[in-house]
Coordinates of C-alpha atoms and ligand atoms in Angstrom, one line a residue:
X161 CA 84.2 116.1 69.5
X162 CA 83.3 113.7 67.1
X163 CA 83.7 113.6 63.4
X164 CA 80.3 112.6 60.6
X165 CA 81.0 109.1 59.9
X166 CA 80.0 109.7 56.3
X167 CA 83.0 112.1 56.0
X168 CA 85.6 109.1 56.0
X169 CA 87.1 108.5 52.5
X170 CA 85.8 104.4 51.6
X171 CA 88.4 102.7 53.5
X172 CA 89.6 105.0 56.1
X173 CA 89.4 103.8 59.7
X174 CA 86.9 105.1 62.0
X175 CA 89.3 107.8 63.9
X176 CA 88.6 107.5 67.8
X177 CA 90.2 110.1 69.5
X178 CA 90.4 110.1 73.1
X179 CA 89.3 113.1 75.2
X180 CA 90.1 112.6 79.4
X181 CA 87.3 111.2 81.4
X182 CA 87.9 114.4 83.1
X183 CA 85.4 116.2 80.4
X184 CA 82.7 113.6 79.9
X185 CA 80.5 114.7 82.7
X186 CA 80.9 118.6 81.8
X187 CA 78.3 119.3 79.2
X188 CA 74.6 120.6 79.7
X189 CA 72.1 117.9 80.4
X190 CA 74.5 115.2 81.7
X191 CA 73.9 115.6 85.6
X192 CA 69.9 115.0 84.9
X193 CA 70.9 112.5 83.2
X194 CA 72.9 110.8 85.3
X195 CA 69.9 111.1 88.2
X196 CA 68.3 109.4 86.0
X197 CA 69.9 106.5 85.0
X198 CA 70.1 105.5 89.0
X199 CA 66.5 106.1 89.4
X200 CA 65.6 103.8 86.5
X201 CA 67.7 101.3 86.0
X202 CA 67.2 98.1 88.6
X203 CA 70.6 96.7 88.8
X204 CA 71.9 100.2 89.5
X205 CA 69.6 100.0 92.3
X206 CA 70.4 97.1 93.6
X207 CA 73.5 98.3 93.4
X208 CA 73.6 101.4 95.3
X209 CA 71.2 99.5 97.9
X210 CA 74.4 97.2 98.8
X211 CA 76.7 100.2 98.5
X212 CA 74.6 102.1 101.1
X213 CA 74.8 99.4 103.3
X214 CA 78.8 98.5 102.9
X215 CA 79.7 102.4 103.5
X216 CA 77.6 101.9 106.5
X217 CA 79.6 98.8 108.1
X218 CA 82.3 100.8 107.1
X219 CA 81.6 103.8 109.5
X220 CA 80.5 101.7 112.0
X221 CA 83.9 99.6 111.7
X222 CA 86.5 102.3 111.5
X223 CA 84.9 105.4 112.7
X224 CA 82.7 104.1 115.8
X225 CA 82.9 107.3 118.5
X226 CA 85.3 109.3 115.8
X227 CA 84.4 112.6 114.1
X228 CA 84.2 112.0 110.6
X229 CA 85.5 114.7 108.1
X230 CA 84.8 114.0 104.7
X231 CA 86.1 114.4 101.1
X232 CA 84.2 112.9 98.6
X233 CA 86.1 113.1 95.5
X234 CA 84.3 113.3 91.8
X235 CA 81.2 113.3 93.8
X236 CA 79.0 113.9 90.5
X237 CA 75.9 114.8 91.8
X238 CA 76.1 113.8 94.9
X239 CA 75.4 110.7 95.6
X240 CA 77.6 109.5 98.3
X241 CA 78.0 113.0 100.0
X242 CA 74.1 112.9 100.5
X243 CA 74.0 109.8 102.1
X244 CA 76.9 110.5 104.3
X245 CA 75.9 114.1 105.0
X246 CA 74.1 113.4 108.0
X247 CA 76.1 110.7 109.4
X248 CA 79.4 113.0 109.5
X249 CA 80.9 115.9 111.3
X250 CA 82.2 117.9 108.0
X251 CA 81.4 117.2 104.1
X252 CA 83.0 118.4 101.7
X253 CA 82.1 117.5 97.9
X254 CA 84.3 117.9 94.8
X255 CA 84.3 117.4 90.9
X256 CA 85.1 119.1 87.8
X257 CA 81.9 119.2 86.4
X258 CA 79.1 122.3 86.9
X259 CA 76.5 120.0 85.2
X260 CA 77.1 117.6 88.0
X261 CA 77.3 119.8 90.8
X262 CA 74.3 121.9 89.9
X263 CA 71.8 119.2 90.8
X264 CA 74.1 118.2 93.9
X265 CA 73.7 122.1 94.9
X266 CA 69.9 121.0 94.6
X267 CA 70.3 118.1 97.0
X268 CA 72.9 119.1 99.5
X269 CA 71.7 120.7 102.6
X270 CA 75.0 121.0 104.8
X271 CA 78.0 119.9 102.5
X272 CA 80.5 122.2 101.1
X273 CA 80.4 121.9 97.5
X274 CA 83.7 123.2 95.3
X275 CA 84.2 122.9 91.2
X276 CA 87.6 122.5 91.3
X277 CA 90.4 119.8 89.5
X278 CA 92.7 118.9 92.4
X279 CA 94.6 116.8 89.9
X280 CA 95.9 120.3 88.4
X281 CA 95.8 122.4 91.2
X282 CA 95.4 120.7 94.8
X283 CA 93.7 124.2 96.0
X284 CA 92.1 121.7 99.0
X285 CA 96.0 121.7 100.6
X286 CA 96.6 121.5 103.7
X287 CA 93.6 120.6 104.9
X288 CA 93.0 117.1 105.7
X289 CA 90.1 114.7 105.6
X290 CA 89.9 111.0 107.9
X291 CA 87.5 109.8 105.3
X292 CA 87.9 110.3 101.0
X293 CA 85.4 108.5 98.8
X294 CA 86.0 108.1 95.6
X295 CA 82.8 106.3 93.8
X296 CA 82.6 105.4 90.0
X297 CA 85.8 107.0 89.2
X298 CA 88.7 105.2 88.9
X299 CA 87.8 102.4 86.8
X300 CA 86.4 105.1 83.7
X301 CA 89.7 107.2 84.9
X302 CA 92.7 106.8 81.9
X303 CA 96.0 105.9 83.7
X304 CA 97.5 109.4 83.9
X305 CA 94.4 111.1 85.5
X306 CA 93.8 107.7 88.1
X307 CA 97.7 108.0 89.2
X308 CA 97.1 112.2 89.6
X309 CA 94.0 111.7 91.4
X310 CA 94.7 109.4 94.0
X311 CA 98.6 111.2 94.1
X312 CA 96.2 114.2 95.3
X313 CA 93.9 112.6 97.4
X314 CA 96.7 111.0 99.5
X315 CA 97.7 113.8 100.2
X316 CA 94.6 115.1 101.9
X317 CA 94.3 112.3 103.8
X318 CA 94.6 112.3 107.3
X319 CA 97.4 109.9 108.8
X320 CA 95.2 107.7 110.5
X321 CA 92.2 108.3 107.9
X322 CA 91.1 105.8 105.3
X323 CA 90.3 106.2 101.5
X324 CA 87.2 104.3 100.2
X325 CA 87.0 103.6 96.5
X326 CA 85.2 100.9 94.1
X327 CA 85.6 99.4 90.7
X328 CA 82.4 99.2 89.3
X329 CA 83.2 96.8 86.3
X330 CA 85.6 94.3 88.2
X331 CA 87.3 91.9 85.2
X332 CA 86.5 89.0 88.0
X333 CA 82.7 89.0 87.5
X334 CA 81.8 86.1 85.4
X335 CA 78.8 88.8 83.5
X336 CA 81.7 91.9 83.3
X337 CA 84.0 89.1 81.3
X338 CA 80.8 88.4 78.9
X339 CA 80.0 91.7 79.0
X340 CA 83.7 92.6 77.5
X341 CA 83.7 89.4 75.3
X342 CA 80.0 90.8 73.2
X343 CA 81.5 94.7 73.3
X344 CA 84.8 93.7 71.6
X345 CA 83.5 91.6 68.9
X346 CA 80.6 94.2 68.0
X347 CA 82.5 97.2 68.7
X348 CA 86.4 96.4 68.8
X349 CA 86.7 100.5 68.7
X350 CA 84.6 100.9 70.9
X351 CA 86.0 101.8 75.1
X352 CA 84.4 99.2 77.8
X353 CA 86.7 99.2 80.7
X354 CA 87.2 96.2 83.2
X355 CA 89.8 96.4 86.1
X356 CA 90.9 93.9 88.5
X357 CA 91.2 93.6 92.0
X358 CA 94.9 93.2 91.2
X359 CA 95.0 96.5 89.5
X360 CA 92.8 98.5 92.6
X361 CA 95.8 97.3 94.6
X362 CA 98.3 98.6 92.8
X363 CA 96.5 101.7 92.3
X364 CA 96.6 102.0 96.3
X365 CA 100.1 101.2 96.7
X366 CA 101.4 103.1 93.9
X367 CA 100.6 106.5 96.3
X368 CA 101.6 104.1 99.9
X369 CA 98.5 103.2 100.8
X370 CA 97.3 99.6 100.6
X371 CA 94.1 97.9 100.6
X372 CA 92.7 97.0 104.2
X373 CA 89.8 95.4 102.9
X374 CA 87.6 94.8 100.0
X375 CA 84.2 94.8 100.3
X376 CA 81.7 92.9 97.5
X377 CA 78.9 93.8 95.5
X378 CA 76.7 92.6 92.9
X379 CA 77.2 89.0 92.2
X380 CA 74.7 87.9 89.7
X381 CA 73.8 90.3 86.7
X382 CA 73.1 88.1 83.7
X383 CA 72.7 90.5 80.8
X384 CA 69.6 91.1 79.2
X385 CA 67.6 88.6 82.2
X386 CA 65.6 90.6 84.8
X387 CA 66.7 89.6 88.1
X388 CA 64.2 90.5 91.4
X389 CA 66.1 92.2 94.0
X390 CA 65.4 89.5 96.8
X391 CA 67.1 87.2 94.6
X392 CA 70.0 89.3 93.9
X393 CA 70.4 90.6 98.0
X394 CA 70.1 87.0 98.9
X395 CA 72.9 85.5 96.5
X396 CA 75.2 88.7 97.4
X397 CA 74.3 87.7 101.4
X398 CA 75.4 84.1 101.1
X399 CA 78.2 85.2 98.2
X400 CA 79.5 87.7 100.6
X401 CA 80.4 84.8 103.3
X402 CA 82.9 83.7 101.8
X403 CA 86.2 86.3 101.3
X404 CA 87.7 83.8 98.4
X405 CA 84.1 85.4 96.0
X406 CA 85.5 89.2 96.4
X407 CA 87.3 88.2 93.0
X408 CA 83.9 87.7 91.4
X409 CA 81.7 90.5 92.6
X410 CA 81.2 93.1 89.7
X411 CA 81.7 96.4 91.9
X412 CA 83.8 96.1 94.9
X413 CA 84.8 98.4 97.8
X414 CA 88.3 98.8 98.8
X415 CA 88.9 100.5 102.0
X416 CA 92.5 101.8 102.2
X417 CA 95.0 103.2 104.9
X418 CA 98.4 104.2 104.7
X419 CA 100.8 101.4 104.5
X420 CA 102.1 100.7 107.7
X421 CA 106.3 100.6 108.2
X422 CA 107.1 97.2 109.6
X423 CA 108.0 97.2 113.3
X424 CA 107.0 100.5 113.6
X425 CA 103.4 102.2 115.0
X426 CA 103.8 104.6 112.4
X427 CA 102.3 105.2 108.6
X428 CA 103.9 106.6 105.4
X429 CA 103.0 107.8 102.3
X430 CA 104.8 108.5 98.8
X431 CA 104.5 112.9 98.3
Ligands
SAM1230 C1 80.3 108.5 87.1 S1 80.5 110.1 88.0 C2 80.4 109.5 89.6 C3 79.7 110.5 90.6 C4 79.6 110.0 92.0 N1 80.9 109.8 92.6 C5 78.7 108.8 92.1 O1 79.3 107.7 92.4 O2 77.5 108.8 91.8 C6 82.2 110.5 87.7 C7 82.5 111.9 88.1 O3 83.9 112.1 88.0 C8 84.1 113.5 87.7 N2 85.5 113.8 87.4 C9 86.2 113.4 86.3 N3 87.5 113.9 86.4 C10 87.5 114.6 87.6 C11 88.6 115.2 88.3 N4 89.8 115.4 87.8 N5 88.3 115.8 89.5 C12 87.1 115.7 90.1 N6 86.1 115.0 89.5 C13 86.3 114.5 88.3 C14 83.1 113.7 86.6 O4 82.9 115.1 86.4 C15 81.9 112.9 87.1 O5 81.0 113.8 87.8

């Protein structure tokens, strides 16, 4: 909730107070507006383009003649669990927000679609998934509900499964650290989060999983300066070459698997 500015006493700071990202998707309007924002805005489609593409290399890397069950975690209004609907043996799609789900109810045509906050109560237990997305979570996440969520998730992953999750506003990308340099001198109050690729790695390990690979997307987003899309696929094609650039994409893909036990065949994971 937010309080009328012109309620502050002359001289009072601004009061921010911080709700959990767990509530800003809940109220009435927001999953239509979310559709839209992907729909409209160009980057974002660019965007999702190379994502589609990544997740695909993806299956075709680790899940070539496997059945693929799938959890897609915070799956909004289904973005990710549409595309991969079709492509996968099971899908299952959950989030904590009605408004969200509603228009994924619209879209979904096989997936199994649960309102539910594993984070509080892992109701999902003991079932077990090969492949968990996570998409445009973690980075908006505050620390407490990104350690819960992904303590859940590994839990529901299968031994020899993998967890795929991104960091749409990487602190690497040249336009993220511009983007963060304009937000904190005209809104120092304001919340822009940035996380590194050092930081997705720890997220990973802190549950005993560790990154297998990262993935890169979106290289060159100047604010403000239209960019076509042939330019932008081309300069992530060539970018993409070269593993040394993952630092400086602005929304990369980490695939995960347990951490293996040296000398052993085996995996483990932190309960
Ligand atoms: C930016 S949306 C991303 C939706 C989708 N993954 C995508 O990439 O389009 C973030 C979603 O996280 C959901 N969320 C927040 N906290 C959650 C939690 N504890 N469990 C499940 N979903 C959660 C929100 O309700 C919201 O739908």
């Amino acid at each position: 909730m937010r309080r009328n500015d012109s309620l502050r006493l002359p001289g009072e700071k601004k009061k921010v107070t911080k709700i959990s990202y767990k509530e800003s998707h809940k109220y009435q309007g927001k999953g239509a507006e979310y559709e839209a924002y992907y729909q409209n805005k160009a980057w974002q489609r660019f965007l999702w383009s190379r994502e589609q593409e990544i997740i695909l290399r993806i299956l075709e890397k680790y899940f070539t003649g496997r059945d693929i069950h799938l959890l897609d975690f915070a799956c909004g209004t289904g973005r990710i669990t549409e595309f991969l609907e079709n492509r996968v043996k099971t899908s299952t799609g959950i989030d904590v927000s009605g408004s969200m789900l509603a228009i994924a109810r619209e879209k979904l045509k096989r997936a199994e679609i649960i309102e539910t906050d594993i984070t509080v109560e892992n109701v999902l237990k003991p079932r077990k998934f090969n492949l968990i997305t996570a998409f445009r979570f973690f980075l908006n996440a505050e620390p407490e509900l990104r350690s819960a969520a992904i303590g859940a998730l590994a839990e529901l992953l299968e031994e020899d499964g993998y967890f795929v999750f991104n960091n749409h506003q990487n602190s690497g990308s040249l336009w993220i650290k511009l983007r963060y340099a304009r937000h904190r001198k005209k809104n120092p109050e304001g919340t822009f989060n940035v996380m590194s690729l050092d930081q997705m790695k720890k997220l990973a390990e802190e549950t005993g999983l560790e990154i297998e690979e990262i993935y890169p997307a979106g290289f060159f987003h100047p604010p403000k300066v239209p960019v076509s899309y042939r330019l932008n696929r081309a300069i992530d094609w060539a970018a993409g070459k070269f593993n040394f650039l993952n630092r400086f994409s602005e929304s990369p893909i980490a695939v995960c698997r347990r951490k293996k036990i040296p000398g052993c065949d085996t995996f483990t994971a932190k309960k």
